[in-house]
CSV table of C-alpha atoms in Angstrom, one decimal:
chain,number,residue,atom,x,y,z
A,15,MET,CA,-17.9,-1.9,17.9
A,16,THR,CA,-19.6,-5.1,18.9
A,17,GLU,CA,-20.9,-7.8,16.7
A,18,ASP,CA,-24.5,-6.7,17.4
A,19,SER,CA,-23.8,-3.1,16.4
A,20,LEU,CA,-22.1,-4.0,13.1
A,21,PRO,CA,-24.0,-2.9,10.0
A,22,SER,CA,-25.3,-5.6,7.7
A,23,ILE,CA,-23.4,-5.9,4.5
A,24,ASP,CA,-24.6,-7.3,1.2
A,25,PRO,CA,-21.9,-9.7,0.0
A,26,GLN,CA,-23.2,-9.6,-3.5
A,27,GLU,CA,-22.6,-5.8,-3.7
A,28,PHE,CA,-19.0,-6.4,-2.6
A,29,ARG,CA,-18.7,-9.2,-5.1
A,30,LYS,CA,-19.8,-6.8,-7.8
A,31,ALA,CA,-17.1,-4.3,-6.8
A,32,VAL,CA,-14.4,-7.0,-6.9
A,33,THR,CA,-15.5,-8.8,-10.1
A,34,THR,CA,-16.0,-5.7,-12.1
A,35,ARG,CA,-12.7,-4.1,-11.1
A,36,ARG,CA,-10.3,-4.2,-14.0
A,37,SER,CA,-7.0,-2.6,-14.9
A,38,VAL,CA,-8.4,0.1,-17.2
A,39,ARG,CA,-6.0,1.3,-19.9
A,40,GLN,CA,-8.0,4.3,-21.2
A,41,PHE,CA,-10.3,6.7,-19.4
A,42,THR,CA,-12.9,9.3,-20.5
A,43,SER,CA,-12.4,13.0,-19.9
A,44,GLU,CA,-14.9,13.0,-17.0
A,45,PRO,CA,-13.4,14.2,-13.7
A,46,ILE,CA,-13.8,12.3,-10.4
A,47,PRO,CA,-15.8,14.5,-8.0
A,48,GLU,CA,-13.6,15.9,-5.2
A,49,ASP,CA,-15.7,14.4,-2.4
A,50,VAL,CA,-15.6,11.0,-4.1
A,51,LEU,CA,-11.9,11.0,-4.5
A,52,GLN,CA,-11.3,12.2,-0.9
A,53,ASP,CA,-13.6,9.4,0.4
A,54,CYS,CA,-11.7,6.8,-1.6
A,55,LEU,CA,-8.4,8.1,-0.2
A,56,ASP,CA,-9.9,7.9,3.3
A,57,LEU,CA,-11.0,4.3,2.7
A,58,ALA,CA,-7.5,3.5,1.5
A,59,LEU,CA,-6.1,4.7,4.8
A,60,MET,CA,-8.5,2.3,6.6
A,61,ALA,CA,-6.5,-0.7,5.2
A,62,PRO,CA,-4.9,-3.1,7.6
A,63,ASN,CA,-1.2,-2.5,8.1
A,64,SER,CA,1.7,-3.9,10.1
A,65,SER,CA,1.3,-3.0,13.8
A,66,ASN,CA,-0.9,-0.1,12.7
A,67,LEU,CA,2.3,1.8,11.9
A,68,GLN,CA,0.9,3.2,8.7
A,69,MET,CA,4.1,3.3,6.7
A,70,TRP,CA,2.5,4.8,3.5
A,71,ASN,CA,2.0,8.1,1.7
A,72,PHE,CA,-0.2,9.0,-1.2
A,73,TYR,CA,0.8,11.8,-3.6
A,74,ARG,CA,-2.0,13.2,-5.7
A,75,VAL,CA,-0.3,14.8,-8.6
A,76,THR,CA,-2.3,17.8,-9.8
A,77,THR,CA,0.2,20.5,-10.8
A,78,PRO,CA,0.1,20.5,-14.7
A,79,GLU,CA,3.8,20.5,-15.1
A,80,LYS,CA,4.3,17.7,-12.6
A,81,ARG,CA,1.5,15.7,-14.1
A,82,GLU,CA,3.0,16.0,-17.5
A,83,ALA,CA,6.4,14.9,-16.1
A,84,LEU,CA,4.7,12.0,-14.3
A,85,ILE,CA,3.0,10.8,-17.5
A,86,LYS,CA,6.4,10.7,-19.2
A,87,ALA,CA,7.9,8.9,-16.2
A,88,CYS,CA,5.2,6.3,-16.5
A,89,MET,CA,6.4,5.7,-20.1
A,90,SER,CA,3.5,7.7,-21.5
A,91,GLN,CA,1.1,4.8,-21.0
A,92,LYS,CA,-2.4,5.5,-22.3
A,93,ALA,CA,-3.7,4.9,-18.8
A,94,ALA,CA,-1.5,7.7,-17.4
A,95,LYS,CA,-2.2,10.1,-20.3
A,96,THR,CA,-6.0,9.8,-20.1
A,97,ALA,CA,-6.5,9.5,-16.3
A,98,ALA,CA,-8.5,12.0,-14.4
A,99,GLU,CA,-6.3,11.4,-11.4
A,100,LEU,CA,-2.7,10.2,-10.9
A,101,ILE,CA,-1.8,9.0,-7.4
A,102,VAL,CA,1.7,7.9,-6.5
A,103,CYS,CA,1.6,5.4,-3.6
A,104,THR,CA,4.8,5.0,-1.6
A,105,GLY,CA,6.2,3.1,1.3
A,106,HIS,CA,8.3,4.6,4.1
A,107,THR,CA,10.8,2.6,6.1
A,108,ARG,CA,11.6,5.2,8.7
A,109,ASN,CA,8.4,7.0,9.8
A,110,TRP,CA,7.3,4.0,11.9
A,111,ARG,CA,9.3,5.3,14.9
A,112,GLN,CA,7.4,8.5,15.1
A,113,HIS,CA,4.1,6.6,14.5
A,114,ALA,CA,4.9,4.3,17.4
A,115,LYS,CA,5.3,7.3,19.7
A,116,ASP,CA,2.1,8.8,18.3
A,117,ILE,CA,0.1,5.7,19.0
A,118,LEU,CA,1.1,5.8,22.6
A,119,ALA,CA,0.4,9.5,22.9
A,120,ARG,CA,-3.0,9.2,21.2
A,121,TRP,CA,-4.2,6.1,23.1
A,122,PRO,CA,-7.5,6.7,24.8
A,123,GLY,CA,-6.5,6.9,28.5
A,124,GLU,CA,-3.4,5.2,29.8
A,125,PRO,CA,-2.1,2.6,27.3
A,126,PRO,CA,-2.1,-0.9,28.7
A,127,LYS,CA,1.2,-2.3,29.8
A,128,VAL,CA,1.4,-4.7,26.8
A,129,VAL,CA,0.8,-1.8,24.4
A,130,ARG,CA,3.6,0.2,26.1
A,131,GLN,CA,5.9,-2.7,26.0
A,132,TYR,CA,5.2,-3.4,22.4
A,133,TYR,CA,5.5,0.1,20.9
A,134,GLY,CA,8.1,1.3,23.3
A,135,GLY,CA,10.3,-1.8,23.3
A,136,LEU,CA,9.6,-4.9,21.1
A,137,ALA,CA,8.7,-2.9,18.0
A,138,GLN,CA,12.0,-1.0,18.3
A,139,PHE,CA,13.9,-4.4,18.1
A,140,MET,CA,11.7,-5.9,15.5
A,141,TYR,CA,11.8,-3.0,13.0
A,142,GLY,CA,14.8,-0.9,14.3
A,143,SER,CA,17.6,-0.5,11.8
A,144,VAL,CA,21.1,-1.8,12.8
A,145,PRO,CA,24.4,-0.3,12.0
A,146,MET,CA,25.1,-1.3,8.4
A,147,ASP,CA,28.5,-1.9,6.8
A,148,MET,CA,29.7,-3.1,3.4
A,149,LEU,CA,29.7,-6.7,4.6
A,150,GLY,CA,26.2,-6.5,6.1
A,151,LEU,CA,27.5,-7.7,9.5
A,152,GLY,CA,24.9,-5.7,11.5
A,153,ALA,CA,22.1,-7.4,9.7
A,154,ARG,CA,23.7,-10.8,10.0
A,155,ALA,CA,24.1,-10.2,13.8
A,156,LYS,CA,20.4,-9.3,14.1
A,157,LYS,CA,19.4,-12.3,12.1
A,158,THR,CA,21.6,-14.5,14.3
A,159,VAL,CA,19.8,-13.3,17.4
A,160,ARG,CA,16.4,-13.9,15.9
A,161,ASP,CA,17.4,-17.4,14.7
A,162,ALA,CA,18.7,-18.2,18.2
A,163,ILE,CA,15.4,-17.2,19.8
A,164,GLY,CA,13.6,-19.1,17.1
A,165,LEU,CA,15.3,-22.3,18.3
A,166,VAL,CA,13.4,-21.9,21.6
A,167,ARG,CA,10.1,-20.4,20.5
A,168,PRO,CA,8.4,-19.0,17.4
A,169,MET,CA,10.0,-15.8,16.4
A,170,MET,CA,9.7,-13.3,13.5
A,171,ARG,CA,12.9,-13.7,11.6
A,172,THR,CA,12.6,-10.5,9.5
A,173,PRO,CA,13.0,-7.6,8.8
A,174,ASN,CA,16.8,-7.4,9.2
A,175,THR,CA,18.0,-5.4,6.2
A,176,ASP,CA,16.9,-2.3,4.3
A,177,ALA,CA,15.5,-4.6,1.6
A,178,ASP,CA,13.5,-6.5,4.3
A,179,MET,CA,12.1,-3.2,5.5
A,180,GLU,CA,11.0,-2.2,2.0
A,181,LEU,CA,9.2,-5.5,1.6
A,182,TRP,CA,7.6,-5.1,5.0
A,183,ALA,CA,6.3,-1.6,4.1
A,184,ALA,CA,5.2,-2.6,0.6
A,185,LYS,CA,2.9,-5.3,1.9
A,186,SER,CA,0.9,-2.7,3.8
A,187,VAL,CA,0.9,-0.2,1.0
A,188,ALA,CA,-0.4,-2.8,-1.4
A,189,LEU,CA,-3.3,-3.5,0.9
A,190,ALA,CA,-4.2,0.2,1.0
A,191,CYS,CA,-3.9,0.4,-2.8
A,192,GLU,CA,-6.4,-2.4,-3.1
A,193,ASN,CA,-8.8,-0.5,-0.8
A,194,LEU,CA,-8.4,2.6,-3.0
A,195,MET,CA,-9.1,0.7,-6.2
A,196,LEU,CA,-12.1,-1.1,-4.8
A,197,ALA,CA,-13.5,2.2,-3.4
A,198,LEU,CA,-13.2,3.8,-6.8
A,199,ARG,CA,-15.0,0.9,-8.4
A,200,ALA,CA,-17.8,1.1,-5.8
A,201,TYR,CA,-18.3,4.7,-6.8
A,202,GLY,CA,-18.5,3.7,-10.5
A,203,PHE,CA,-14.9,4.8,-11.4
A,204,ASP,CA,-12.0,2.7,-12.4
A,205,SER,CA,-8.2,2.4,-12.0
A,206,CYS,CA,-5.0,1.0,-13.4
A,207,PRO,CA,-2.2,0.2,-11.0
A,208,MET,CA,1.0,0.9,-12.9
A,209,GLU,CA,4.4,-0.6,-12.2
A,210,GLY,CA,5.9,0.6,-15.4
A,211,PHE,CA,7.6,3.9,-14.4
A,212,ASP,CA,11.0,5.5,-13.9
A,213,GLU,CA,11.4,5.4,-10.1
A,214,PRO,CA,14.1,8.1,-9.7
A,215,ARG,CA,12.0,10.5,-11.9
A,216,VAL,CA,8.8,9.7,-9.9
A,217,ARG,CA,10.7,10.3,-6.7
A,218,GLU,CA,12.0,13.7,-8.0
A,219,ILE,CA,8.5,14.8,-9.1
A,220,CYS,CA,6.9,14.1,-5.8
A,221,GLY,CA,9.9,15.2,-3.7
A,222,TYR,CA,10.3,12.4,-1.2
A,223,GLY,CA,13.6,11.2,0.3
A,224,ARG,CA,15.7,8.1,0.2
A,225,HIS,CA,13.8,6.3,2.9
A,226,GLU,CA,10.6,6.4,0.8
A,227,PHE,CA,10.1,4.3,-2.3
A,228,THR,CA,7.4,4.0,-5.0
A,229,VAL,CA,5.2,1.0,-4.7
A,230,MET,CA,2.9,1.8,-7.6
A,231,VAL,CA,1.3,4.7,-9.5
A,232,ILE,CA,-2.5,4.5,-9.7
A,233,ALA,CA,-4.3,6.0,-12.7
A,234,ALA,CA,-8.0,6.6,-12.0
A,235,GLY,CA,-11.1,7.9,-13.9
A,236,ARG,CA,-14.2,6.9,-15.7
A,237,ARG,CA,-13.8,3.8,-17.8
A,238,HIS,CA,-13.6,4.4,-21.6
A,239,PRO,CA,-15.5,1.9,-23.8
A,240,LYS,CA,-12.1,1.0,-25.2
A,241,GLY,CA,-10.4,0.9,-21.8
A,242,ILE,CA,-10.5,-2.9,-21.4
A,243,TYR,CA,-8.2,-4.6,-23.9
A,244,HIS,CA,-9.4,-8.2,-23.5
A,245,GLU,CA,-11.5,-10.5,-21.3
A,246,GLN,CA,-10.1,-11.2,-17.8
A,247,MET,CA,-8.1,-14.4,-17.6
A,248,ARG,CA,-7.4,-16.4,-14.4
A,249,PHE,CA,-5.8,-19.8,-14.1
A,250,ASP,CA,-7.6,-22.7,-12.4
A,251,ARG,CA,-7.9,-22.0,-8.6
A,252,LYS,CA,-6.4,-25.4,-7.9
A,253,ARG,CA,-3.0,-23.9,-8.9
A,254,PHE,CA,-3.2,-21.5,-6.0
A,255,VAL,CA,-5.6,-22.6,-3.3
A,256,HIS,CA,-4.1,-25.4,-1.2
A,257,GLU,CA,-5.0,-27.2,2.0
A,258,VAL,CA,-2.2,-28.4,4.2
């Protein structure tokens, strides 16, 4: 899509979606229409992500028994108890290999050489796991190689460890979660991203494996008049916006 073919966008409408989004702690009983929710999930999947490797999953928990278990796993927060929808957002640290192959297979026409080299070679080094041991020697060896290259030219120094891979995936998942929450707000619905949950229980409820981890659980629905507990507070932007 060229610059000339891009649709015009009203920045004030976007501003309204951003500035009216709040973490809502109580929802009404109104359901979210199915087509609205599916569109919001589709918009979440449009989020930018590392190397387009899409290392995320979204579990919409609808089974009554699992929903009740998930509410308890979320410490029975009012946001969870009253939500029309509960969506578990996860990161995956191993699916990127298959996704790299899929990108090459689905590329329109013959993938350019630089694309083949990246997904078939460089990405394997950048994100590939190394033999791990109790002393973490494999990760240290990989870091040593990267640091050595970094002495000569700029070089990505991470990820090296399993913890690095989780951080790597979590960044992309968080971007998708923001897309999801803003999409809900644009449709007139609201959300609450919850970090207060029992991760092993959430994992068991959704049934995912050890290479997948919970980033957040999003409660969504129509905002209740008592759903906002206080006025939004932000510190002075000078604390956070810097010119260097």
